[in-house]
Coordinates of C-alpha atoms in Angstrom, one line a residue:
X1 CA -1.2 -107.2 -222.7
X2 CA 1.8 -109.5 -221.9
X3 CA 5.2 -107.7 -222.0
X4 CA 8.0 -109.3 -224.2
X5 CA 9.3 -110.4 -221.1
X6 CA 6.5 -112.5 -220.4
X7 CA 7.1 -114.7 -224.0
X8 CA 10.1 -116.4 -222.9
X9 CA 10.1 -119.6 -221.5
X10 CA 12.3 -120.1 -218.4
X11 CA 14.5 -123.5 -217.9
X12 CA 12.9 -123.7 -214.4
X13 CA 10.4 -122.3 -212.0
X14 CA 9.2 -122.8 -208.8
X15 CA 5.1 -123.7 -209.6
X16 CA 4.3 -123.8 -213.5
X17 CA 0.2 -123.5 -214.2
X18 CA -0.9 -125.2 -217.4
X19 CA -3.6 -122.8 -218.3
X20 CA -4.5 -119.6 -218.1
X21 CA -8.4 -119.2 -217.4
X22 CA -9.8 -117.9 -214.5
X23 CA -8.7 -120.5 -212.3
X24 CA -4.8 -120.5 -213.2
X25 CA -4.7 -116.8 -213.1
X26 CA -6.0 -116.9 -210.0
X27 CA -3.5 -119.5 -208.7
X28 CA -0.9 -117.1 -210.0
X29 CA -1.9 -113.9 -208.6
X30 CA -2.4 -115.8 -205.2
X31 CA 1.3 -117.5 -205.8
X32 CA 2.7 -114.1 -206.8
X33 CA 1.4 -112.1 -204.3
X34 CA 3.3 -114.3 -202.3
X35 CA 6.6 -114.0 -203.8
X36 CA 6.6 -117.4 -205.3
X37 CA 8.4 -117.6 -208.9
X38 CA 5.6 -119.0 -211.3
X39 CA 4.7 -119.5 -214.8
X40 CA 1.3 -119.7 -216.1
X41 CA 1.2 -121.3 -220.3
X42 CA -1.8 -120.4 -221.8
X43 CA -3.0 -121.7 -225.3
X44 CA -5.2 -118.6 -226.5
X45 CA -3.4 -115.2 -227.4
X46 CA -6.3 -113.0 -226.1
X47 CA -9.9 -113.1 -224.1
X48 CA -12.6 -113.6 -226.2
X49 CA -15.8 -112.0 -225.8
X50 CA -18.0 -114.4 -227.6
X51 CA -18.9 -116.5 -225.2
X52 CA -19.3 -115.3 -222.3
X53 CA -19.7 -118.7 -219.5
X54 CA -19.8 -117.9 -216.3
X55 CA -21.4 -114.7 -215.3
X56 CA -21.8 -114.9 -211.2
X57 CA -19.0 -114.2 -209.3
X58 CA -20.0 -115.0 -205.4
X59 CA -19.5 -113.7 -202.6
X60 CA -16.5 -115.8 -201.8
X61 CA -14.9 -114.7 -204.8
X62 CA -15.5 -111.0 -204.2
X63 CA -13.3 -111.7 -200.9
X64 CA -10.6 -113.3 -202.3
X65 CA -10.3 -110.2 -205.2
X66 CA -10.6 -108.0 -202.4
X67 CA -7.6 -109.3 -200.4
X68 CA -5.8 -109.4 -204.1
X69 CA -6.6 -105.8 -204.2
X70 CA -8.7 -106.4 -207.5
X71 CA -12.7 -106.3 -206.1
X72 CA -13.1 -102.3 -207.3
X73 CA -11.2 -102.6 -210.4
X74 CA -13.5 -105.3 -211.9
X75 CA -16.8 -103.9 -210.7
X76 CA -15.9 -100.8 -212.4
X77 CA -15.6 -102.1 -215.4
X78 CA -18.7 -104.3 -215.2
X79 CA -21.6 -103.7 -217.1
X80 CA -24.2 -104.2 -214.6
X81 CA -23.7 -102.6 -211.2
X82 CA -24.6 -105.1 -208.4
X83 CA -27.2 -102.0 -207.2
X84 CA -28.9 -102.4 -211.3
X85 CA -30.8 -105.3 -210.5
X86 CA -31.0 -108.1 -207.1
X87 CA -34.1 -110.1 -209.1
X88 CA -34.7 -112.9 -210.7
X89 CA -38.2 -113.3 -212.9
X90 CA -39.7 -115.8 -214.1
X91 CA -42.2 -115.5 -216.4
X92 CA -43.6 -116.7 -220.0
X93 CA -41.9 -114.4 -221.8
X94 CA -39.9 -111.2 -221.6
X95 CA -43.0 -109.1 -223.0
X96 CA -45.2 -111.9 -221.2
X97 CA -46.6 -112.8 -218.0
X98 CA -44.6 -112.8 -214.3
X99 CA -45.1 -115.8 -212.5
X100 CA -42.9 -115.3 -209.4
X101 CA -39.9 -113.3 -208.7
X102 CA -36.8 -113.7 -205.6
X103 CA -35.4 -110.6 -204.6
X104 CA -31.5 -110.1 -203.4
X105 CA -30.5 -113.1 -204.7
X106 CA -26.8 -114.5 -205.4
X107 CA -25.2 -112.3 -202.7
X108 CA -26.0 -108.9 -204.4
X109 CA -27.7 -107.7 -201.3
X110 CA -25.2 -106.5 -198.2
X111 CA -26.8 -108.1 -194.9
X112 CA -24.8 -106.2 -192.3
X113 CA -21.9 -107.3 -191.0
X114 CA -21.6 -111.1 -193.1
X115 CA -19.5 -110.3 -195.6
X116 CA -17.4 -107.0 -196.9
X117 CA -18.1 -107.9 -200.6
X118 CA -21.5 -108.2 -202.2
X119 CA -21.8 -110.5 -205.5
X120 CA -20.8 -109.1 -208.8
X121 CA -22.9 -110.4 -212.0
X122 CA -19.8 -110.0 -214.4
X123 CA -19.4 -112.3 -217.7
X124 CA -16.2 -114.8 -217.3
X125 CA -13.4 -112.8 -220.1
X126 CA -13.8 -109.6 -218.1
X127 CA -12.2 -112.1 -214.6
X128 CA -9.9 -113.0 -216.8
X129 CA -8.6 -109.8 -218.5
X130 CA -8.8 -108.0 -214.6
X131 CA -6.7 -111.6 -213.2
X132 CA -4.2 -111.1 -217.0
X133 CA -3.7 -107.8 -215.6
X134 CA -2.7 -108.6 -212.3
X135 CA 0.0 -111.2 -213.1
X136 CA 1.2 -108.5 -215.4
X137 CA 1.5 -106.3 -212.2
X138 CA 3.3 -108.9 -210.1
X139 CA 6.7 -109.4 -211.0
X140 CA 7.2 -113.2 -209.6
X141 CA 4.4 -114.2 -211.9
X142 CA 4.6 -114.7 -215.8
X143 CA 2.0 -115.5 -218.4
X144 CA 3.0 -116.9 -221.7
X145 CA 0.6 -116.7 -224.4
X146 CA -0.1 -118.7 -227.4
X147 CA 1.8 -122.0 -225.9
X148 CA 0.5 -125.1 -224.3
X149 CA 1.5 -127.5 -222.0
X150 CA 1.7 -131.0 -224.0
X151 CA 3.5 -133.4 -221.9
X152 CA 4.2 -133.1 -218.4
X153 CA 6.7 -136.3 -215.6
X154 CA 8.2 -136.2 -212.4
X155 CA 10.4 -137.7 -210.3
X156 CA 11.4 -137.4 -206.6
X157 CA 12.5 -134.0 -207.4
X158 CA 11.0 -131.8 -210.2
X159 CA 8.0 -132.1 -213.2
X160 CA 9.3 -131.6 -216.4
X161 CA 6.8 -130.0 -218.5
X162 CA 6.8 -129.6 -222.2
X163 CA 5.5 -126.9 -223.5
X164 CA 4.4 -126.3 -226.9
X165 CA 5.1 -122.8 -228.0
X166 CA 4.5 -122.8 -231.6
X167 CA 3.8 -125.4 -234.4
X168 CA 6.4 -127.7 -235.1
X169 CA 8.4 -126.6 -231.7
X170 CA 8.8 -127.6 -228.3
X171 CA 10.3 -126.7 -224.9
X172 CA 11.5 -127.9 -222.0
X173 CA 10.7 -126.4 -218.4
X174 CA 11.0 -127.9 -215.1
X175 CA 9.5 -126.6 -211.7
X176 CA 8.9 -128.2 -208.4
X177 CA 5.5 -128.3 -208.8
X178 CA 3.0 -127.9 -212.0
X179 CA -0.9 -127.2 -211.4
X180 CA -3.2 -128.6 -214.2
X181 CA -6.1 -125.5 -214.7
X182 CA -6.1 -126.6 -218.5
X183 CA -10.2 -127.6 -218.4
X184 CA -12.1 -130.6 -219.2
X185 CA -9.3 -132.0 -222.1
X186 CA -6.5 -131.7 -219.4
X187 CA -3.1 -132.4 -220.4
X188 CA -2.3 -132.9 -216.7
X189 CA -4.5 -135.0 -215.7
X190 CA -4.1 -137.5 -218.5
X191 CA -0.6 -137.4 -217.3
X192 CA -0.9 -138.3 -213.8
X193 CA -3.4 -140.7 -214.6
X194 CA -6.7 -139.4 -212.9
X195 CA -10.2 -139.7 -214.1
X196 CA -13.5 -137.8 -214.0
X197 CA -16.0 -140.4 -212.0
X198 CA -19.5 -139.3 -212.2
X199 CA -22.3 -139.2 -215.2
X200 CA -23.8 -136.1 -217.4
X201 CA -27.1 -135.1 -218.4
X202 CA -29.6 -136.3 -221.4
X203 CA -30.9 -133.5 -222.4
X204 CA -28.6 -130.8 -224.4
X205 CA -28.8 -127.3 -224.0
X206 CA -28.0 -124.5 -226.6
X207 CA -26.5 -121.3 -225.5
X208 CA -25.8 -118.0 -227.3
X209 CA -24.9 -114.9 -227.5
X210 CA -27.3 -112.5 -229.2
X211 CA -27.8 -108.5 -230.2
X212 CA -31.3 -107.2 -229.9
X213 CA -31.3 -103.3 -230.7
X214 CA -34.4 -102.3 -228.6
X215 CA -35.7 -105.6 -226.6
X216 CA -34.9 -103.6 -223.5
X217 CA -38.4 -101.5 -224.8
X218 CA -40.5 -104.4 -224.4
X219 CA -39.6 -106.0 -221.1
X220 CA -42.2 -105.9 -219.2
X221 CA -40.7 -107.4 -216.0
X222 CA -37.9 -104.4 -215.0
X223 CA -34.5 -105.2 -214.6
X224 CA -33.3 -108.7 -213.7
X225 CA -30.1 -110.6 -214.0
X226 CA -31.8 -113.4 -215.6
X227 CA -35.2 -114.3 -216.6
X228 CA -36.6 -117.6 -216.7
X229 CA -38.9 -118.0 -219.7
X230 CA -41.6 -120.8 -219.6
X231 CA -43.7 -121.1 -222.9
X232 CA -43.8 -124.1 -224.7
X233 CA -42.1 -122.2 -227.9
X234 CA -39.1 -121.2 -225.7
X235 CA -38.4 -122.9 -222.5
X236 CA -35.2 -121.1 -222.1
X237 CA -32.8 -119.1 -219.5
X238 CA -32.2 -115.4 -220.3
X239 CA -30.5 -112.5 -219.7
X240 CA -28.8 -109.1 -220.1
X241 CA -24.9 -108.9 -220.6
X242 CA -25.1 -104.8 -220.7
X243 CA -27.6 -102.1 -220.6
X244 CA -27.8 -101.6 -224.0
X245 CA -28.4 -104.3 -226.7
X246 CA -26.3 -107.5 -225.9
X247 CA -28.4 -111.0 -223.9
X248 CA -27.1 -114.1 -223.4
X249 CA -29.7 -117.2 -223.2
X250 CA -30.1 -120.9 -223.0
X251 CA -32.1 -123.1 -224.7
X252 CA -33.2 -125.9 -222.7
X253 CA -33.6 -129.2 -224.7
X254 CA -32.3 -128.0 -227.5
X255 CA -29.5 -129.9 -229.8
X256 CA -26.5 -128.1 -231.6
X257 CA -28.5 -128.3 -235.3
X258 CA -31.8 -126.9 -233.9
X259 CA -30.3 -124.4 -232.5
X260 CA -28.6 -123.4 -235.2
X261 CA -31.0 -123.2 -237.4
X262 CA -33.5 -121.8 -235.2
X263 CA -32.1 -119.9 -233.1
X264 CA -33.7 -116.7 -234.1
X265 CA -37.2 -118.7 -233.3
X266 CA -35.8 -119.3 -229.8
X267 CA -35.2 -115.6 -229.6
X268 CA -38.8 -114.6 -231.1
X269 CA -40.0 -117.2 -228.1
X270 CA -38.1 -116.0 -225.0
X271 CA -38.6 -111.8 -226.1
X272 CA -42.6 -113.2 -226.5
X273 CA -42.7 -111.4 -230.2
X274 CA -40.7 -110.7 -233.2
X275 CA -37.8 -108.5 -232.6
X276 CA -34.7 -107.6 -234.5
X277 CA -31.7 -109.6 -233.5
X278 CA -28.3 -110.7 -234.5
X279 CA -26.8 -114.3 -233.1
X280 CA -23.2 -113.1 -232.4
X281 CA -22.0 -116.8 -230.6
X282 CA -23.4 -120.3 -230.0
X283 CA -22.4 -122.6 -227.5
X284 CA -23.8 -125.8 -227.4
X285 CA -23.7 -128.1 -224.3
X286 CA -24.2 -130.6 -222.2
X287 CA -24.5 -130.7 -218.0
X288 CA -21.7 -132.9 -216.6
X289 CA -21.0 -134.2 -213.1
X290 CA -18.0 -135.5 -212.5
X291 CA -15.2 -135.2 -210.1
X292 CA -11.8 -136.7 -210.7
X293 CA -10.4 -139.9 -208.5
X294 CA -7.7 -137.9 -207.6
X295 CA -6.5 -134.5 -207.1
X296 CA -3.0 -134.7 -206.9
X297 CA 0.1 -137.5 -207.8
X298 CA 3.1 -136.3 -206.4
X299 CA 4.2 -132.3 -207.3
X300 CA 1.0 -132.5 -209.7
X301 CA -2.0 -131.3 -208.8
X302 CA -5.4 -130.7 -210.3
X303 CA -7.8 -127.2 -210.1
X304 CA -11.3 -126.3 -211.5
X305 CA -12.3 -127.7 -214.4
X306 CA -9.7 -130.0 -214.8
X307 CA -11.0 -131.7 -211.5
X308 CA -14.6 -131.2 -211.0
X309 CA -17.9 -130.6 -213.6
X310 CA -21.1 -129.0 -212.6
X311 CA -24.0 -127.9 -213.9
X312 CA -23.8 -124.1 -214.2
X313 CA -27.2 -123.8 -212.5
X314 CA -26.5 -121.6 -208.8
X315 CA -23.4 -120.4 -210.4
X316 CA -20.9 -122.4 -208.6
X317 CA -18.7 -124.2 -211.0
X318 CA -16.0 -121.1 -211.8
X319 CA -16.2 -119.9 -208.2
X320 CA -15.5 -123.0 -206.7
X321 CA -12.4 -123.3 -209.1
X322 CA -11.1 -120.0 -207.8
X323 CA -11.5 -121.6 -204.6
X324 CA -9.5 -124.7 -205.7
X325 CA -6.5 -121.6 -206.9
X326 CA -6.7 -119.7 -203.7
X327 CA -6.2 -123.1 -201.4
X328 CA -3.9 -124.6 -203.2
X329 CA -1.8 -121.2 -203.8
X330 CA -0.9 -120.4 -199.8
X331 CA -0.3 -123.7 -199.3
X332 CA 2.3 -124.6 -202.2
X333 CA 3.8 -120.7 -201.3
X334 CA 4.0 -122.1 -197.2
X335 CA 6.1 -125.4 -198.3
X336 CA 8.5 -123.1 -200.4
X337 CA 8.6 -120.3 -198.3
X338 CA 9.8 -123.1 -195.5
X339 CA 7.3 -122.8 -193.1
X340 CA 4.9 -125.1 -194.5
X341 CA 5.2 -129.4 -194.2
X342 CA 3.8 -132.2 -195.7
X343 CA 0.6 -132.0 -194.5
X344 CA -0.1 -128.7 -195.8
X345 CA 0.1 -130.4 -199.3
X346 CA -1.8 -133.3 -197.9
X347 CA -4.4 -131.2 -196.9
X348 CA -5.3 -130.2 -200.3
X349 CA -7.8 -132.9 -201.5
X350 CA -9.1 -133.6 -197.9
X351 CA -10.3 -129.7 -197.8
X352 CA -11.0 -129.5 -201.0
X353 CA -13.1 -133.0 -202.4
X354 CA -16.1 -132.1 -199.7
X355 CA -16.4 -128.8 -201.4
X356 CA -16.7 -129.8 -204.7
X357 CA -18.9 -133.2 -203.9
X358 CA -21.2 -130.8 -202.0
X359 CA -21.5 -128.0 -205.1
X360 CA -22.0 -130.7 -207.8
X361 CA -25.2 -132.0 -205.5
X362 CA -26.5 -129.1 -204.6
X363 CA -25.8 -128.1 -208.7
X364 CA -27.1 -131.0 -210.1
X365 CA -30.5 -130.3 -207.7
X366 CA -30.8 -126.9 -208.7
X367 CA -31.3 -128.6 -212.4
X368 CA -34.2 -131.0 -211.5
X369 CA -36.5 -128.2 -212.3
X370 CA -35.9 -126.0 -215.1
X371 CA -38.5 -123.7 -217.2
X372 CA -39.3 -127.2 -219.1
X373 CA -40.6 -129.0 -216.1
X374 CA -42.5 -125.5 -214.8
X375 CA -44.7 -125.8 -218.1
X376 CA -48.1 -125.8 -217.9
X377 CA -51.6 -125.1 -219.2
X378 CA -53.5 -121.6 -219.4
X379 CA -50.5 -120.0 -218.4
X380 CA -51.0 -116.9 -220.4
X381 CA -54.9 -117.3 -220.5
X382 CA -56.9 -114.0 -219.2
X383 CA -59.6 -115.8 -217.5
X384 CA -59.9 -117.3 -214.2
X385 CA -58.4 -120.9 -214.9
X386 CA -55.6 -118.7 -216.4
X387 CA -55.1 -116.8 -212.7
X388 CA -55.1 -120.2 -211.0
X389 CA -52.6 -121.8 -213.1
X390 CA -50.1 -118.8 -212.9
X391 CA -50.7 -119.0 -208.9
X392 CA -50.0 -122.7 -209.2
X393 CA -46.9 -122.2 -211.0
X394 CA -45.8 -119.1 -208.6
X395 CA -45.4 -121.7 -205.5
X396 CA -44.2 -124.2 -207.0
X397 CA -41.3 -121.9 -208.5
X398 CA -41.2 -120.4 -204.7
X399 CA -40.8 -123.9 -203.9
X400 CA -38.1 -125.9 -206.0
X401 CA -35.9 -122.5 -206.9
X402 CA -35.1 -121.0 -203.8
X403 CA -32.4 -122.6 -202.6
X404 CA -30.5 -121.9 -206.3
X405 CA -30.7 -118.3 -205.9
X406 CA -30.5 -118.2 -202.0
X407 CA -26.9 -120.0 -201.7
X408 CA -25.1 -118.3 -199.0
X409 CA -25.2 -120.7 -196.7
X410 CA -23.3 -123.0 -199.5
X411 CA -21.0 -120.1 -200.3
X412 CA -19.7 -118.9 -197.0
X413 CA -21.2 -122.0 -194.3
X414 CA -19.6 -124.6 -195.4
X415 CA -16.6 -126.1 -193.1
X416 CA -14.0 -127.8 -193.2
X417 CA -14.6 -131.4 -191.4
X418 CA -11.3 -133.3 -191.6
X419 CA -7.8 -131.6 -192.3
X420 CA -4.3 -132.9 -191.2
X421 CA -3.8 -128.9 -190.4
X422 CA -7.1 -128.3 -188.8
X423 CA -7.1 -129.8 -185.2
X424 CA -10.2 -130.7 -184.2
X425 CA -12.1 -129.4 -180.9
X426 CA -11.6 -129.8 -177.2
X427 CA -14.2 -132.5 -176.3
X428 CA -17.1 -131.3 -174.0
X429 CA -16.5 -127.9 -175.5
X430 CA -19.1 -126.4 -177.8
X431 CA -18.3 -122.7 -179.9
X432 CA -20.9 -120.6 -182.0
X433 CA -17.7 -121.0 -184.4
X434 CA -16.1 -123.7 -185.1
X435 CA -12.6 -124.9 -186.4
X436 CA -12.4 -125.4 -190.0
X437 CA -15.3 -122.5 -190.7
X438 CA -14.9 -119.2 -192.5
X439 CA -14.0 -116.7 -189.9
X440 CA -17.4 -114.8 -189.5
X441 CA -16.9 -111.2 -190.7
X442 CA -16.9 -107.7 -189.1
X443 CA -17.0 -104.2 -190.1
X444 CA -14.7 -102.1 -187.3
X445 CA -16.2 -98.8 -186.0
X446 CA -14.1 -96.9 -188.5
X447 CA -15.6 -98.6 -191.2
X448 CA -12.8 -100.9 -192.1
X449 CA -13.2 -104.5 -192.9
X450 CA -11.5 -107.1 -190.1
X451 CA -10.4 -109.1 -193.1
X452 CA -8.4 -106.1 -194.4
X453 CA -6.5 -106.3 -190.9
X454 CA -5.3 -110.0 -191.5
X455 CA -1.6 -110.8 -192.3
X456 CA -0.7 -113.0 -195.3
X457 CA 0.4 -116.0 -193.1
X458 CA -1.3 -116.8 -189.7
X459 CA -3.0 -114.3 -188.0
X460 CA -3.5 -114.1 -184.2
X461 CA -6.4 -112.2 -183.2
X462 CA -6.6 -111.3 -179.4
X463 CA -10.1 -109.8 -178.5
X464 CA -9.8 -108.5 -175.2
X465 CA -7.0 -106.1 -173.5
X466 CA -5.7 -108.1 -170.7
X467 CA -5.3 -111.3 -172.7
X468 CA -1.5 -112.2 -173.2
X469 CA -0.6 -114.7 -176.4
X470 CA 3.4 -114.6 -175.5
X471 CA 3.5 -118.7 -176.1
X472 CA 1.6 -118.7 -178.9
X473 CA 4.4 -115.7 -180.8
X474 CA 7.1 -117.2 -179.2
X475 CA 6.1 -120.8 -181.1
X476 CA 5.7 -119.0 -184.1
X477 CA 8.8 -117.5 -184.5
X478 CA 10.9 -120.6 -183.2
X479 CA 9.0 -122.3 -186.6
X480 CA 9.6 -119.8 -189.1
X481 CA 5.8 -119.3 -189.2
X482 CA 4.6 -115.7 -190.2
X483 CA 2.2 -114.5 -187.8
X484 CA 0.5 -111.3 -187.5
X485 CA -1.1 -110.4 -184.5
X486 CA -4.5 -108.0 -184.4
X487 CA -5.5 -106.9 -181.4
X488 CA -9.2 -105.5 -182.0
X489 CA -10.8 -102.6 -180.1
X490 CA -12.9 -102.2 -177.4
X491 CA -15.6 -102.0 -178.8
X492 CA -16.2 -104.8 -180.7
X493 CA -13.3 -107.0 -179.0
X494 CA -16.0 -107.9 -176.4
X495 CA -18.9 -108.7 -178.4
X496 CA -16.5 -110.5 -181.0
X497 CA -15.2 -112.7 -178.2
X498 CA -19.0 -113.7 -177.1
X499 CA -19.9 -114.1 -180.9
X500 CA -16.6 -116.7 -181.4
X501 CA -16.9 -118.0 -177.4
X502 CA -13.4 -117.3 -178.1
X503 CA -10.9 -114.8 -176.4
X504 CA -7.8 -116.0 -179.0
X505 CA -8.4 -116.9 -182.8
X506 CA -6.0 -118.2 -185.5
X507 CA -6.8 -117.5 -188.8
X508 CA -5.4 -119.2 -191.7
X509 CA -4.4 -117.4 -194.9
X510 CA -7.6 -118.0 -196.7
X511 CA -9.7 -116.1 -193.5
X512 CA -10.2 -119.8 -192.3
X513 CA -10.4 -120.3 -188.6
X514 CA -7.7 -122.5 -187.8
X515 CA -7.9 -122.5 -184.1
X516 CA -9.7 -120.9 -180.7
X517 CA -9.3 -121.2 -177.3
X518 CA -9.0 -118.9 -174.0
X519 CA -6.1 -119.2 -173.0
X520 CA -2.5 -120.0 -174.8
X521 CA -2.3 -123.6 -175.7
X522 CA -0.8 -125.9 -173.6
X523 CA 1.7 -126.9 -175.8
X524 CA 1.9 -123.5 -178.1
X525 CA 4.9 -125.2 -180.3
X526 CA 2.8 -128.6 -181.0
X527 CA -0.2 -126.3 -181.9
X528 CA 2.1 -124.2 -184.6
X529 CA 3.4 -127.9 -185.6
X530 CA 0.2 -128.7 -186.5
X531 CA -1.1 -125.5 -188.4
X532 CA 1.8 -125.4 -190.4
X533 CA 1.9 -129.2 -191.3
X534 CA 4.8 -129.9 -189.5
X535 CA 3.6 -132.1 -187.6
X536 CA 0.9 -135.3 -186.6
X537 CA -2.2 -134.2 -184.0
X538 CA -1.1 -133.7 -180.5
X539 CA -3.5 -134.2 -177.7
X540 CA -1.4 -131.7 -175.8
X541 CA -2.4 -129.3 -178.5
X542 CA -5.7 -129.8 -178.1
X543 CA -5.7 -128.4 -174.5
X544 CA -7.3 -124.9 -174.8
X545 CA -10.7 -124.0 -172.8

């Protein structure tokens, strides 16, 4: 784990990241990557395993680890390949009756050409030892362990962070900017004076962590990366954290003191008959959904937790945080790199807020109906009232739980509808793809991925041999702006250019489609002004067909 050199606090560093979970690792591996000088301060010496949080990393989030070189890495070491199990049953107990069943849910499932990483069901500390590991590996990023960020101002020029490295001692580092990933109790966002708005659930839930030496004997459902039990002894959420003996599960409706004291009941319920277990963790809690009033104040700005709450139901919450790290990362590394302006800062909370608002709706709808509203009679009765209940329950599950395990529209459609660095499309012109949306993904003839061809600033890609771009580079370079330029083959050039209705294609550094058109803008350096933040809209920019 961290080197010495990692326990020493600098006076001063470019971006310092209060907190080193998932999302503030990320933020640093993205910021490193890029060269950019940055400290991450994070209160717990090592990963624990107990609890285990999170444990669906989407699509999305198998991109980003791809482009960070770190996708194969972490799905070695994951205890359930993505080929294991694509189901999801639900049913009254593990040893009980199935009631319905998806198939190839949570991205597991390739589907051609959409994407070059398929999900990866992996619990939350094995992210974070993979993203330790990395910052270890990149020499402009640090992590300090067993210190904490307690007090953090600004001025004009630089945050000045306190840091907190042992009882009884404290520290002083300034950097130009500071990124609050320190979770729901946030430090930073006490100090810049932003709030959660929004409400949480009644009803508790209980998780925990159990060891059950030979349940996998009695499952009679097969393989499935969760199970959703509906009896009235154990309405509860289940599932396998290995092959061997170790489950996690939720309890819904049930309080911190039940659950403890009756947690090997719940157990007895979901596996549908004694079996032998140990409780290794609890973890009680409570849905919230909230999203802060604001994002950012000045060089401080606010990622994940420490700026939006979901329900964990869909499993959006932690990927949508390493969303938050990779956006906000190539935009604070464009600004000190030079290249980037105001807006690209700007843009941070006006990509970002629509995003979240939409996850912790579509979060908060996945939990209308959990295994305590899909209770009803006769359920495990071997008669025919018992068949007609079970059918009854089958559609309605077919009905109200599709959309949480069939997400992919959320997790790659969604676009970006108003950006200071996105312009907006020539009117009476209408694309398949559009501005602000995920560039749509490819698979070359050799087998490589299109997204392992893109540069780590702007990219230009030019589908189509006789199509010239000479404004377009010559714009970029008079800006400072790094642009790579990928000319694709013929084939798929054509068929590429049809799919986009595009012949030219900017891509931004988080595989975001920036801008199209067919010919070199009109004004190329007004265009550049624009993606870079450099600059207010131009009309002249605009002028592509």
């Amino acid at each position: 784990m961290p080197h010495d050199r990692n326990q020493h606090l600098p006076p001063h560093v470019r971006v310092l990241i209060a907190g080193g979970g998932p999302v503030g690792l990320a933020a640093a591996v993205e910021l490193g990557r890029r060269g950019v000088d940055c400290l991450v301060v994070e209160p717990r010496a090592t990963v624990s395993h107990a609890r285990p949080r999170c444990k669906t990393l989407n699509v999305r989030t198998m991109e980003h680890l791809r482009r960070w070189g770190l996708a194969a890495r972490l799905r070695e070491r994951a205890p359930l390949s993505a080929s294991w199990s694509q189901d999801v049953v639900f049913c009254t107990s593990l040893t009980g009756r199935e009631l319905s069943r998806f198939t190839g849910v949570l991205g597991l499932a390739a589907e051609g050409d959409r994407f070059p990483e398929i999900g990866q069901q992996a619990p939350q500390y094995l992210l974070e030892e993979v993203l330790r590991e990395a910052v270890e590996e990149t020499a402009p990023a640090r992590l300090v362990l067993g210190s904490k960020v307690v007090g953090v101002s600004q001025d004009d020029d630089l945050v000045t962070v306190i840091v907190e490295p042992g009882v009884g001692r404290r520290t002083v580092v300034t950097a130009d900017y500071v990124i609050g990933c320190d979770g729901p109790r946030s430090i930073v966002r006490e100090a810049i004076g932003a709030r959660y708005v929004g409400g949480q659930a009644l009803r508790p839930n209980f998780g925990m962590v159990f060891e059950s030496p030979g349940l996998w004997e009695h499952v009679a459902h097969g393989p499935a990366v969760q199970y959703w039990v509906i009896n009235a002894t154990a309405p509860a959420l289940v599932g396998p954290l290995d092959r061997a003996d170790t489950w996690w599960a939720i309890g819904f409706g049930v309080d911190r003191e039940t659950g403890e004291r009756e947690a090997r009941r719940i157990i007895d319920g979901v596996a549908g008959r004694p079996v032998e277990a140990k409780v290794l963790s609890t973890d009680p809690w409570t849905a919230r959904m909230q999203l802060v009033d604001r994002m950012r104040h000045g060089r401080v700005f606010l990622a994940g937790d420490a700026a939006h709450l979901n329900p964990p139901f869909g499993g959006h919450g932690l990927n949508t945080g390493i969303g938050d790290a990779v956006d906000l990362g190539w935009k604070l590394a464009a600004v000190l790199e030079g290249w980037g302006g105001p807006d690209v800062l700007d843009s941070y909370e006006s990509e970002r807020r629509p995003v979240q608002e939409r996850v912790i709706s579509e979060a908060t709808a996945n939990m209308r109906v959990l295994s305590t509203e899909l209770l009803a009679d006769n359920l495990e009765v071997d008669d025919e009232a018992g068949a007609e209940a079970r059918r009854a329950a089958g559609v309605r599950i077919q009905k109200t739980k599709r959309a949480e395990f069939h997400s992919l529209d959320l997790v790659l459609g969604l676009r970006i509808g108003a950006s200071p660095i996105v312009p907006g499309e020539p009117e009476g012109r209408e694309r398949t793809v559009r501005t602000g949306a995920r560039l749509p993904h490819l698979f070359l003839p050799d087998g490589r991925s299109l997204y392992d061809l893109l540069g780590p600033g702007m990219t230009l890609l030019v589908l189509g041999q006789d199509a010239t771009v000479t404004a377009m580079e010559d714009a970029a370079r008079r800006r400072g702006v790094p642009l790579t330029v990928v000319r694709l083959p013929e084939p798929p050039a054509a068929e590429y250019a049809e799919l986009l209705g595009a012949r030219f294609v900017v891509v931004r550094p988080d595989q975001v489609v920036a801008w199209l058109g067919d010919e070199d803008p009109e004004d190329a350096v007004a265009l550049v002004d624009i993606l870079s933040g450099g600059a207010r809209r131009s009309e002249k920019a605009l002028g592509s067909s």
